Coordinates of N, CA and C and ligand atoms in Angstrom, one line a residue:
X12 N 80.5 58.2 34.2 CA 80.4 59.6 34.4 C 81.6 60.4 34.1
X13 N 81.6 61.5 33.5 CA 82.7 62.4 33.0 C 83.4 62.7 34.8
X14 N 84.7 63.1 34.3 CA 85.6 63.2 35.7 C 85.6 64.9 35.5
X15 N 85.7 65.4 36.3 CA 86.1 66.5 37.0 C 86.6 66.7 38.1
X16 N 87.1 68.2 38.6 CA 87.7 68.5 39.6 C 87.2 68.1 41.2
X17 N 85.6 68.3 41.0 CA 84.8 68.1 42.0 C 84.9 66.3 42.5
X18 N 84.5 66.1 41.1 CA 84.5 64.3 41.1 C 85.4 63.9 41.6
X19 N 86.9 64.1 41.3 CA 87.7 63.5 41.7 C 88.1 63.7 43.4
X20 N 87.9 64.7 44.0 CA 87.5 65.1 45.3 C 86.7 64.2 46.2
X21 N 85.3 64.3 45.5 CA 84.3 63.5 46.3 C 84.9 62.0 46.0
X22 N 85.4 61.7 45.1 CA 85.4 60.2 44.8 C 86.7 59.9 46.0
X23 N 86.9 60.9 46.7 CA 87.8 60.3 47.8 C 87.2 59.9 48.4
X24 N 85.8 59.6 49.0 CA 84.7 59.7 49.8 C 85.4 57.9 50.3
X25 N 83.9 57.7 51.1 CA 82.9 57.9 50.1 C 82.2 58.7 51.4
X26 N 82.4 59.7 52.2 CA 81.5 59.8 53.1 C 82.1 61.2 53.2
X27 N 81.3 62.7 53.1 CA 81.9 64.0 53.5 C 81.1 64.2 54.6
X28 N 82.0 64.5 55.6 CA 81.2 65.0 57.0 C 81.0 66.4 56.7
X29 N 79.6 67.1 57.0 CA 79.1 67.9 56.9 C 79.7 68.6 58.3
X30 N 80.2 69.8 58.8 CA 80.6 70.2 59.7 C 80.4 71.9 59.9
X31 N 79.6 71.9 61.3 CA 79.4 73.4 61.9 C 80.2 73.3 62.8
X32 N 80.9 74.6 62.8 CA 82.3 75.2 63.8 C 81.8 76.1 64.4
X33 N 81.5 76.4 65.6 CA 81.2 77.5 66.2 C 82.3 78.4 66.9
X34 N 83.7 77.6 66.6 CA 84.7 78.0 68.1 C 85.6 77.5 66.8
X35 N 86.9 78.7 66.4 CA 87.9 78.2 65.2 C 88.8 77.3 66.1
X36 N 88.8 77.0 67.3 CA 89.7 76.3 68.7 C 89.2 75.2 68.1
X37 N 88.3 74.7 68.1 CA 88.4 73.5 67.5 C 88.6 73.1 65.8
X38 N 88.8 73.8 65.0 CA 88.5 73.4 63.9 C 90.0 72.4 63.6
X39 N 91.2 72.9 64.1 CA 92.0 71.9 63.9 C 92.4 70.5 64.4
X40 N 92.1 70.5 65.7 CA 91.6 68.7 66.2 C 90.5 67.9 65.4
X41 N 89.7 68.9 65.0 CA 88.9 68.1 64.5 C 88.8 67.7 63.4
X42 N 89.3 68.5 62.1 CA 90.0 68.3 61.1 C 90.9 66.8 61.2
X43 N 91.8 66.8 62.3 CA 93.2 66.0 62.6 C 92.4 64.5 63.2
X44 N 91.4 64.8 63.9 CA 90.4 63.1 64.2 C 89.9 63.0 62.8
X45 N 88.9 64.1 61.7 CA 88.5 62.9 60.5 C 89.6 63.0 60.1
X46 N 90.5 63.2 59.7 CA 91.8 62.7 58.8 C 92.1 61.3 59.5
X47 N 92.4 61.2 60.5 CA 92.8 60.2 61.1 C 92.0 59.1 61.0
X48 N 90.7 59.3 61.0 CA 89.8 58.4 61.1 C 89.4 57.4 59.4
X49 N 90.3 58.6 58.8 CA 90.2 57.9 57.1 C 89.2 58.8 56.1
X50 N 88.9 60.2 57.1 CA 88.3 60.9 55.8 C 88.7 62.5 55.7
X51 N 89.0 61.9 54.4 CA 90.1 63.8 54.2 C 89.1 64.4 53.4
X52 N 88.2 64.8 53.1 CA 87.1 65.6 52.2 C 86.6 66.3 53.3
X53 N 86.4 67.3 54.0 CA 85.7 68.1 54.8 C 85.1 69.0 54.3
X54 N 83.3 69.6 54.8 CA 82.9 70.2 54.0 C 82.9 71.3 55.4
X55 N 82.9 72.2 55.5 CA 82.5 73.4 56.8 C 81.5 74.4 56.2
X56 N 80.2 74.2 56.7 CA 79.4 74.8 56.5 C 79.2 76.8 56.9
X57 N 78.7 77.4 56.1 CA 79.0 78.7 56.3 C 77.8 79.0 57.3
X58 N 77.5 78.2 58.3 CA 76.8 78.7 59.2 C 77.0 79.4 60.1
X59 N 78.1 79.7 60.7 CA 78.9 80.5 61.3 C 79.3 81.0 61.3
X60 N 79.5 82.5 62.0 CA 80.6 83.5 62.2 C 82.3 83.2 62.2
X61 N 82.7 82.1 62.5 CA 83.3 81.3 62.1 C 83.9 80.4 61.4
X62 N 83.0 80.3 60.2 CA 83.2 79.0 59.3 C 84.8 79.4 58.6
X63 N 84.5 80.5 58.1 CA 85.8 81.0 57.3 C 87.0 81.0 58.0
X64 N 87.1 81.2 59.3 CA 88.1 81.1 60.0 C 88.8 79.9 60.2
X65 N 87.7 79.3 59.8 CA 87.8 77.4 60.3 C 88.3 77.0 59.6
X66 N 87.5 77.3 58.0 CA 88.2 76.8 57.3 C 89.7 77.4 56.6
X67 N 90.5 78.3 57.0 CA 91.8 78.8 56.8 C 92.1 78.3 58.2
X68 N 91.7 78.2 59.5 CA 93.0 77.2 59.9 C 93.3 75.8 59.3
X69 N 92.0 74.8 58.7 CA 92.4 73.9 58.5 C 93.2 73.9 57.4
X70 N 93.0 74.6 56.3 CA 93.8 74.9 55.2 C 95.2 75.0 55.5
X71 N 95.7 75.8 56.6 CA 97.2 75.6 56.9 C 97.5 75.1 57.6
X72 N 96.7 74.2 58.4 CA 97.0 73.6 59.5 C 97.3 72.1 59.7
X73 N 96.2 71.8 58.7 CA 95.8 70.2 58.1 C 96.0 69.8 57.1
X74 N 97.1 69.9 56.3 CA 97.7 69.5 54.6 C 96.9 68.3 54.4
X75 N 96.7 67.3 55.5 CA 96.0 66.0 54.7 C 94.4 65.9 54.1
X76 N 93.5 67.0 54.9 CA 92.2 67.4 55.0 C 92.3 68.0 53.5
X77 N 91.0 68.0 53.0 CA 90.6 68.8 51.7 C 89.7 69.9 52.1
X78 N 89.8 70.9 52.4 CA 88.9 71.4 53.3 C 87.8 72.1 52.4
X79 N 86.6 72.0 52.2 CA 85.9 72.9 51.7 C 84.5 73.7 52.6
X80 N 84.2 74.3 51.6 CA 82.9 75.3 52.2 C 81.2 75.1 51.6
X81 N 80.3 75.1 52.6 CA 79.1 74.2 52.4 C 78.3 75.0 53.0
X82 N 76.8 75.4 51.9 CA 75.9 76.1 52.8 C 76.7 77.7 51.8
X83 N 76.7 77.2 51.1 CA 76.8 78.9 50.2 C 76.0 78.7 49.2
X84 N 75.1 80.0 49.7 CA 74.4 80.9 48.6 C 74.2 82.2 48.3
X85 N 75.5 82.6 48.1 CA 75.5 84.1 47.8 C 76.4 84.1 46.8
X86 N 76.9 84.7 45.4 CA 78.5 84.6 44.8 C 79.6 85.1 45.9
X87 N 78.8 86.3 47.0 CA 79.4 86.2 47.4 C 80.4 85.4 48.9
X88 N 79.7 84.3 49.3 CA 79.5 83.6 50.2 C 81.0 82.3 49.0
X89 N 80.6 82.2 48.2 CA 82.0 81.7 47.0 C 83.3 82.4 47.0
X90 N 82.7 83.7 46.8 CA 84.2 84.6 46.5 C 84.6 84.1 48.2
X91 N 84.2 84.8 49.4 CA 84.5 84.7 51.0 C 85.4 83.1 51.0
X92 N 84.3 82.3 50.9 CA 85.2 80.9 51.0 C 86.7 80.5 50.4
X93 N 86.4 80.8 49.2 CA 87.7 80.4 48.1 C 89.2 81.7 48.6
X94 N 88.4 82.6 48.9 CA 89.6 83.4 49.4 C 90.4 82.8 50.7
X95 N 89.3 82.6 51.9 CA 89.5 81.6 53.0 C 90.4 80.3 52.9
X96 N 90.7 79.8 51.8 CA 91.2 78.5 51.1 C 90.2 77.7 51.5
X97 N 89.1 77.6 50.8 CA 88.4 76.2 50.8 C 88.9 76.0 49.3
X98 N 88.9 74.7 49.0 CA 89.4 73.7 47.8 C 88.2 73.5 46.9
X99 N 86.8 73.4 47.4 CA 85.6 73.2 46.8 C 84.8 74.0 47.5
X100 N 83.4 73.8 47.2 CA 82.2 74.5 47.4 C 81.1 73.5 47.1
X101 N 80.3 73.9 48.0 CA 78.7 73.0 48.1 C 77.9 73.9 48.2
X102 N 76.6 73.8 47.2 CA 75.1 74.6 47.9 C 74.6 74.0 48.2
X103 N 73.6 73.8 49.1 CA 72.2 73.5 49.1 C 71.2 74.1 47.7
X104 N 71.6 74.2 47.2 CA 70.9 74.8 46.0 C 71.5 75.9 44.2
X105 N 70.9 75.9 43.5 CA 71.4 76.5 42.5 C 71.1 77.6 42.1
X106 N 71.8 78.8 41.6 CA 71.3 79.8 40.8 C 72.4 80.3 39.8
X107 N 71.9 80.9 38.5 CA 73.0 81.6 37.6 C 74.2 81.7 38.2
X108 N 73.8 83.2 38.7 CA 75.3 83.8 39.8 C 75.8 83.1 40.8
X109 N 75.4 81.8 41.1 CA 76.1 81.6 42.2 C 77.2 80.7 41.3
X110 N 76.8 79.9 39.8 CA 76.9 79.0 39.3 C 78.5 80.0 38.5
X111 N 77.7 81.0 38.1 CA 78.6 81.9 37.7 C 79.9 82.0 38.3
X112 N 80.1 82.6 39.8 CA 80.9 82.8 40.3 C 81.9 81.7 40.6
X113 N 81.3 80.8 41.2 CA 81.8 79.4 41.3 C 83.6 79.1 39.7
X114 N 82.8 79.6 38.6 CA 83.5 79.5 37.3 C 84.1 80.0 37.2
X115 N 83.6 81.7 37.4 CA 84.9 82.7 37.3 C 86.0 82.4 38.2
X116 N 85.8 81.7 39.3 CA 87.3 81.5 40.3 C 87.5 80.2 39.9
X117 N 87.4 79.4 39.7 CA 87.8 78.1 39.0 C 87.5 77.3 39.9
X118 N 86.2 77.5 41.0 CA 85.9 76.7 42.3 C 85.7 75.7 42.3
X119 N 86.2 74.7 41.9 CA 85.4 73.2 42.3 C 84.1 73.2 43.0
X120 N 82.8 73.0 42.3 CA 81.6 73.4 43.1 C 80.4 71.9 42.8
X121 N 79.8 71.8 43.7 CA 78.8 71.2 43.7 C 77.4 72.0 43.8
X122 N 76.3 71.9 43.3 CA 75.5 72.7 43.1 C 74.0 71.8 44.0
X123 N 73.2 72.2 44.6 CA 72.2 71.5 45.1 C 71.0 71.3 44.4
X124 N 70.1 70.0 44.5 CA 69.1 70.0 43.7 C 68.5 68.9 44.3
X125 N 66.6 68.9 44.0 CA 66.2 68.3 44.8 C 65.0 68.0 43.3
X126 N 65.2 67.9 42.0 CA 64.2 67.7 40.9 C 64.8 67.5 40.2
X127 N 64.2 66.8 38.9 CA 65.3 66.4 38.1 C 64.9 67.9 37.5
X128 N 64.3 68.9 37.3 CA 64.4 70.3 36.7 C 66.0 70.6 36.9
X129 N 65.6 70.7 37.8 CA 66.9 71.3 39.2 C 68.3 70.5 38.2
X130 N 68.5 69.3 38.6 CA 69.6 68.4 37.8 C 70.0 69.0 36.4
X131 N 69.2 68.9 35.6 CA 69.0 69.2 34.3 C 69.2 70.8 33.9
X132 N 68.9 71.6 34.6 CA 69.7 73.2 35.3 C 71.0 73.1 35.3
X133 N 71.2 72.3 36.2 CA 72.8 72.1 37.1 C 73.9 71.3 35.9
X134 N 73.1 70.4 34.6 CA 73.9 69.9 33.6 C 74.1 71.1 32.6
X135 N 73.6 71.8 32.1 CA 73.1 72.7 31.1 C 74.3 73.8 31.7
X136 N 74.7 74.0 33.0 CA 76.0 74.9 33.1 C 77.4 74.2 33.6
X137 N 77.1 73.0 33.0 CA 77.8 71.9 32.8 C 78.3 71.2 34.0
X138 N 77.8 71.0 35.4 CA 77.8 70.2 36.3 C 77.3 69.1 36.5
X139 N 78.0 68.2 36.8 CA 77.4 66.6 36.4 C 77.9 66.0 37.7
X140 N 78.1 66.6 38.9 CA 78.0 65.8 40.3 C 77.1 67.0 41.1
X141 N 76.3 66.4 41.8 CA 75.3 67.3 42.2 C 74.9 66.7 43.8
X142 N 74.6 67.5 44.7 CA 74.4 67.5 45.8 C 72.5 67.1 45.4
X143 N 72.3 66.2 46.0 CA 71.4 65.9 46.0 C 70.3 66.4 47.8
X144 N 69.5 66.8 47.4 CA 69.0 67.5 49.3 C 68.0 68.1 49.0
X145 N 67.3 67.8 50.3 CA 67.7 67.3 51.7 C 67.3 65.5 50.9
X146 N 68.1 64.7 51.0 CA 68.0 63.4 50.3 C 66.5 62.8 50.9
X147 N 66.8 62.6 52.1 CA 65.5 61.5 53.2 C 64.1 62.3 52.7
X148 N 64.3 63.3 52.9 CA 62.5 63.8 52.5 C 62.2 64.0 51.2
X149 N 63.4 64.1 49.8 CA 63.1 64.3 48.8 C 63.1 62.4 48.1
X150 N 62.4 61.8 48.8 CA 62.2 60.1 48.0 C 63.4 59.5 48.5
X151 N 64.5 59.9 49.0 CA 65.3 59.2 49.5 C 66.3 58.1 48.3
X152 N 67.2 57.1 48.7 CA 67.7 56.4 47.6 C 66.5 56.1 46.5
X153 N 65.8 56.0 46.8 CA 64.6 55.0 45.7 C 64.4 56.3 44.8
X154 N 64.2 57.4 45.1 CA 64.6 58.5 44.3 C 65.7 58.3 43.2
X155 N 66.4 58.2 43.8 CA 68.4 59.1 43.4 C 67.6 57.1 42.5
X156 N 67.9 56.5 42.6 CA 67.3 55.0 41.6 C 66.5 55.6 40.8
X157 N 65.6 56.2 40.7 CA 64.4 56.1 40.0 C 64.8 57.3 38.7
X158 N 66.0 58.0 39.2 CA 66.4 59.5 38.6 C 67.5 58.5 37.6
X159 N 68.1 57.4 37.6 CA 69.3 57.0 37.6 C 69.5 56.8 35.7
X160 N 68.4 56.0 35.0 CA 68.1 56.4 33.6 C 67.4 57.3 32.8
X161 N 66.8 58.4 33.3 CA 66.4 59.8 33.0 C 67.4 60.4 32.8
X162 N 68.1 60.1 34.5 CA 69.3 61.2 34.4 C 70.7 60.8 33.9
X163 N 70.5 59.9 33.0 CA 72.3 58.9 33.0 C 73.5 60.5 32.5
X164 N 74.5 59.9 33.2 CA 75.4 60.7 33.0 C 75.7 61.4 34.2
X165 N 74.9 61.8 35.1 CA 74.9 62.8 36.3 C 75.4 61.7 37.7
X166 N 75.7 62.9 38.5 CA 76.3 61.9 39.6 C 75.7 62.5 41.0
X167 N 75.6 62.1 42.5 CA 75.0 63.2 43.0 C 75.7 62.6 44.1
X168 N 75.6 63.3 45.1 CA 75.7 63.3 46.5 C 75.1 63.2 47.6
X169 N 74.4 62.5 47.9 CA 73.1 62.6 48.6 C 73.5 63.1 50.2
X170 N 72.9 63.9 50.6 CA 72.7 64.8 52.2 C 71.6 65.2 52.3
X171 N 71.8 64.9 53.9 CA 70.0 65.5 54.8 C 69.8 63.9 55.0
X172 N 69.6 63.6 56.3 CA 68.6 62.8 56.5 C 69.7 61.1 56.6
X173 N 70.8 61.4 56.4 CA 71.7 60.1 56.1 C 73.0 59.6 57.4
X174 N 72.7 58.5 57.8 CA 73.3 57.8 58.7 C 73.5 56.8 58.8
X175 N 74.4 56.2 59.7 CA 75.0 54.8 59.5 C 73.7 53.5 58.9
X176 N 72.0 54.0 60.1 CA 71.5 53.0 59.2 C 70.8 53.1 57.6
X177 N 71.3 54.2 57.2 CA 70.3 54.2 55.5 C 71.9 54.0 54.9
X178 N 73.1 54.8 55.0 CA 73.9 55.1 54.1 C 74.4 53.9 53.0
X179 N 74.1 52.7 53.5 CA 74.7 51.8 52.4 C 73.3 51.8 51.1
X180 N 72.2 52.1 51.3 CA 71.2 52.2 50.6 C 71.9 53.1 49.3
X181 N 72.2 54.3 49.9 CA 72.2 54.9 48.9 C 73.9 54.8 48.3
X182 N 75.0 54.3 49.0 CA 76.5 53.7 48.8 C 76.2 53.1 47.4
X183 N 75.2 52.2 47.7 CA 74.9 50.9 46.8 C 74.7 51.3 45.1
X184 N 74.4 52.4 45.0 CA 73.5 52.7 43.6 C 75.0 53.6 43.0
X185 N 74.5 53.6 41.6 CA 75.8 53.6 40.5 C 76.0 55.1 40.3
X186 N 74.8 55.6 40.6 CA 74.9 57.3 40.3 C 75.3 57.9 41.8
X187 N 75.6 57.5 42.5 CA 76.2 57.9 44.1 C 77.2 57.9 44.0
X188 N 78.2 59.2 44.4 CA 79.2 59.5 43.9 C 80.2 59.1 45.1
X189 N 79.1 59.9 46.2 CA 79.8 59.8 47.7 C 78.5 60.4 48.4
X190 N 78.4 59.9 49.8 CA 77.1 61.1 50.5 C 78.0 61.8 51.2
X191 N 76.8 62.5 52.1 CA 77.5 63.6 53.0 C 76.9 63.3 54.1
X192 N 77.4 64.7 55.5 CA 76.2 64.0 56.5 C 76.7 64.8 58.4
X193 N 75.8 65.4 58.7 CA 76.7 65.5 59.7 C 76.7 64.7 61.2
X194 N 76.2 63.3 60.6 CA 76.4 62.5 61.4 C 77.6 62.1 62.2
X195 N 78.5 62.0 61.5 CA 80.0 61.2 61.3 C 80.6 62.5 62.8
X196 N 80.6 63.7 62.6 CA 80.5 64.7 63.8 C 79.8 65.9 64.4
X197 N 78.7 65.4 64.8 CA 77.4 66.8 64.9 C 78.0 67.9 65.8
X198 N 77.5 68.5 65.9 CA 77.8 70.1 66.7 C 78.0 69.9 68.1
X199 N 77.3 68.9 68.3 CA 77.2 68.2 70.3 C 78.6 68.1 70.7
X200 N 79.0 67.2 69.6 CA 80.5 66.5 69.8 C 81.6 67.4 69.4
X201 N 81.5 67.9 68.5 CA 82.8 68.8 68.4 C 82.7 69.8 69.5
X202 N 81.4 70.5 70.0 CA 81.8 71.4 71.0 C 82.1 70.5 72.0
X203 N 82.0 69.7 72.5 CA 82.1 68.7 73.7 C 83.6 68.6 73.1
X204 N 84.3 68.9 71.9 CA 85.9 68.3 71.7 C 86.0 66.6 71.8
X205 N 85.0 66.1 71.7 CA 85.1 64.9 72.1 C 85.6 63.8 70.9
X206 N 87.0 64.0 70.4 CA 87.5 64.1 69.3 C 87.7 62.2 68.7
X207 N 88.0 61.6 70.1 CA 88.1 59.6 70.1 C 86.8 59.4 69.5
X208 N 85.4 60.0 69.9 CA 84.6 59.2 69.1 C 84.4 59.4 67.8
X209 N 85.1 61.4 67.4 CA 84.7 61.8 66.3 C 85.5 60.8 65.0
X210 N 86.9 60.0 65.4 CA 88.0 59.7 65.1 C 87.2 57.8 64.5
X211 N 86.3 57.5 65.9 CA 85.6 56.0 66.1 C 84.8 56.5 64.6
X212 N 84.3 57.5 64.7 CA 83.1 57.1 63.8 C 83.2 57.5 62.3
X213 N 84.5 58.4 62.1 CA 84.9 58.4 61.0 C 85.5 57.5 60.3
X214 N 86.1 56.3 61.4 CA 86.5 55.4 60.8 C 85.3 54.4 60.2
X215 N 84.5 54.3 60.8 CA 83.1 53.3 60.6 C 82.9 54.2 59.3
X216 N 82.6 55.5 59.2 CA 82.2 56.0 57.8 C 83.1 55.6 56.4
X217 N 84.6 55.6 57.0 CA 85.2 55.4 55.8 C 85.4 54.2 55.5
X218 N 84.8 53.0 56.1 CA 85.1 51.7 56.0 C 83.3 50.8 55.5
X219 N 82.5 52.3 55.2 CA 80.9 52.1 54.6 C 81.0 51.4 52.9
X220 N 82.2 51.9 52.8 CA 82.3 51.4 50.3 C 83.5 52.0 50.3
X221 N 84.1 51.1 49.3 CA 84.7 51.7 48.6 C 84.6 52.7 47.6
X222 N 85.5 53.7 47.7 CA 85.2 55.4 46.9 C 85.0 55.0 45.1
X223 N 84.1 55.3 44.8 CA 84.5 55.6 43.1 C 85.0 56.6 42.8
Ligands
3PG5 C1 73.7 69.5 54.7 O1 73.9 70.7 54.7 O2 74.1 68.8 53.8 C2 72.8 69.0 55.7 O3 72.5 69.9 56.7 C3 73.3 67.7 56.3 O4 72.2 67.0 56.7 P1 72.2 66.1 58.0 O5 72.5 67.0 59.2 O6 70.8 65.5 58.1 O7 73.3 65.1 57.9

């Protein structure tokens, strides 16, 4: 697969914890457990009134974290992030302008898709690592396999639905770049601050494959 800015990011992987911040108090402990735990790729989802906050503390706060922004679909929800210092960008999905914007700022972006339509969209404005989602309900690995010589060349990310017991399924396969997941630290645990196990289980994620 061609290397890019995005690629080389994910290929830190192999596992991006998908993360909602409700409270910016925690975004720096918790940043500082996955780092610790072996995974510096952080995605912070713009689900909150706080994501952007979250993600500019970790940005200054956490030099070892890659911190990006996840759950944008607006250009402007891109422009907000990248101003915030996120490093990348994730959709759950694709459109012109969001694809657009992403470009004009020079965003490192991942684009979402759940068809090979969708994929073959997402190549055509020249993206070739792709969030694959919600992965479990859309055929799951045997999917992302079945897409693997249709789609040669593309790379994806598979999220939604992914945990310690499916993740090596889809680890396993050659077009899997890295998954994602907010298993690794759900919403329960970070607001609980309960940062040892966030730290236990990041380690277990980063010790799932080695990164391509
Ligand atoms: C995402 O935005 O990637 C998903 O919400 C993550 O899915 P999960 O919560 O099933 O891991």
């Amino acid at each position: 697969m061609t290397t890019s800015p995005m690629h080389d990011i994910c290929a830190r992987g192999p596992v991006i914890p998908v993360l909602t911040v409700d409270d910016p108090a925690r975004a720096e402990p918790l940043a500082r457990a996955l780092v610790e735990g072996g995974l510096r790729v952080l995605e912070i989802t713009l689900r909150t009134d706080t994501a952007l906050e979250a993600i500019g503390i970790i940005a200054r706060r956490v030099p070892d974290a890659i911190v990006g922004a996840g759950t944008l679909r607006t250009p402007e929800d891109v422009s907000r992030a990248a101003e915030a210092g996120a490093r990348f960008g994730v959709s759950p999905g694709l459109t012109p302008a969001l694809l657009a914007r992403a470009q004009a700022l020079d965003l490192p972006f991942m684009p979402g898709v759940a068809t090979p339509s969708e994929a073959m969209a997402a190549a055509e404005h020249g993206y070739r690592l792709l969030k694959f989602f919600p992965a479990e309900t859309c055929g799951g690995a045997a999917a992302l396999s079945a897409w693997a010589a249709p789609l040669a060349g593309l790379g994806f990310c598979p999220t939604g639905g992914i945990g310690p017991r499916n993740a090596s399924d889809y680890l396993r396969l050659a077009n899997v770049t890295c998954i994602g997941g907010s298993w690794v630290a759900p919403q329960a645990r970070i607001r609980a601050g309960d940062w040892s196990a966030i730290r236990e289980c990041a380690a277990a994620a980063a010790a799932l494959g080695a990164p391509r």
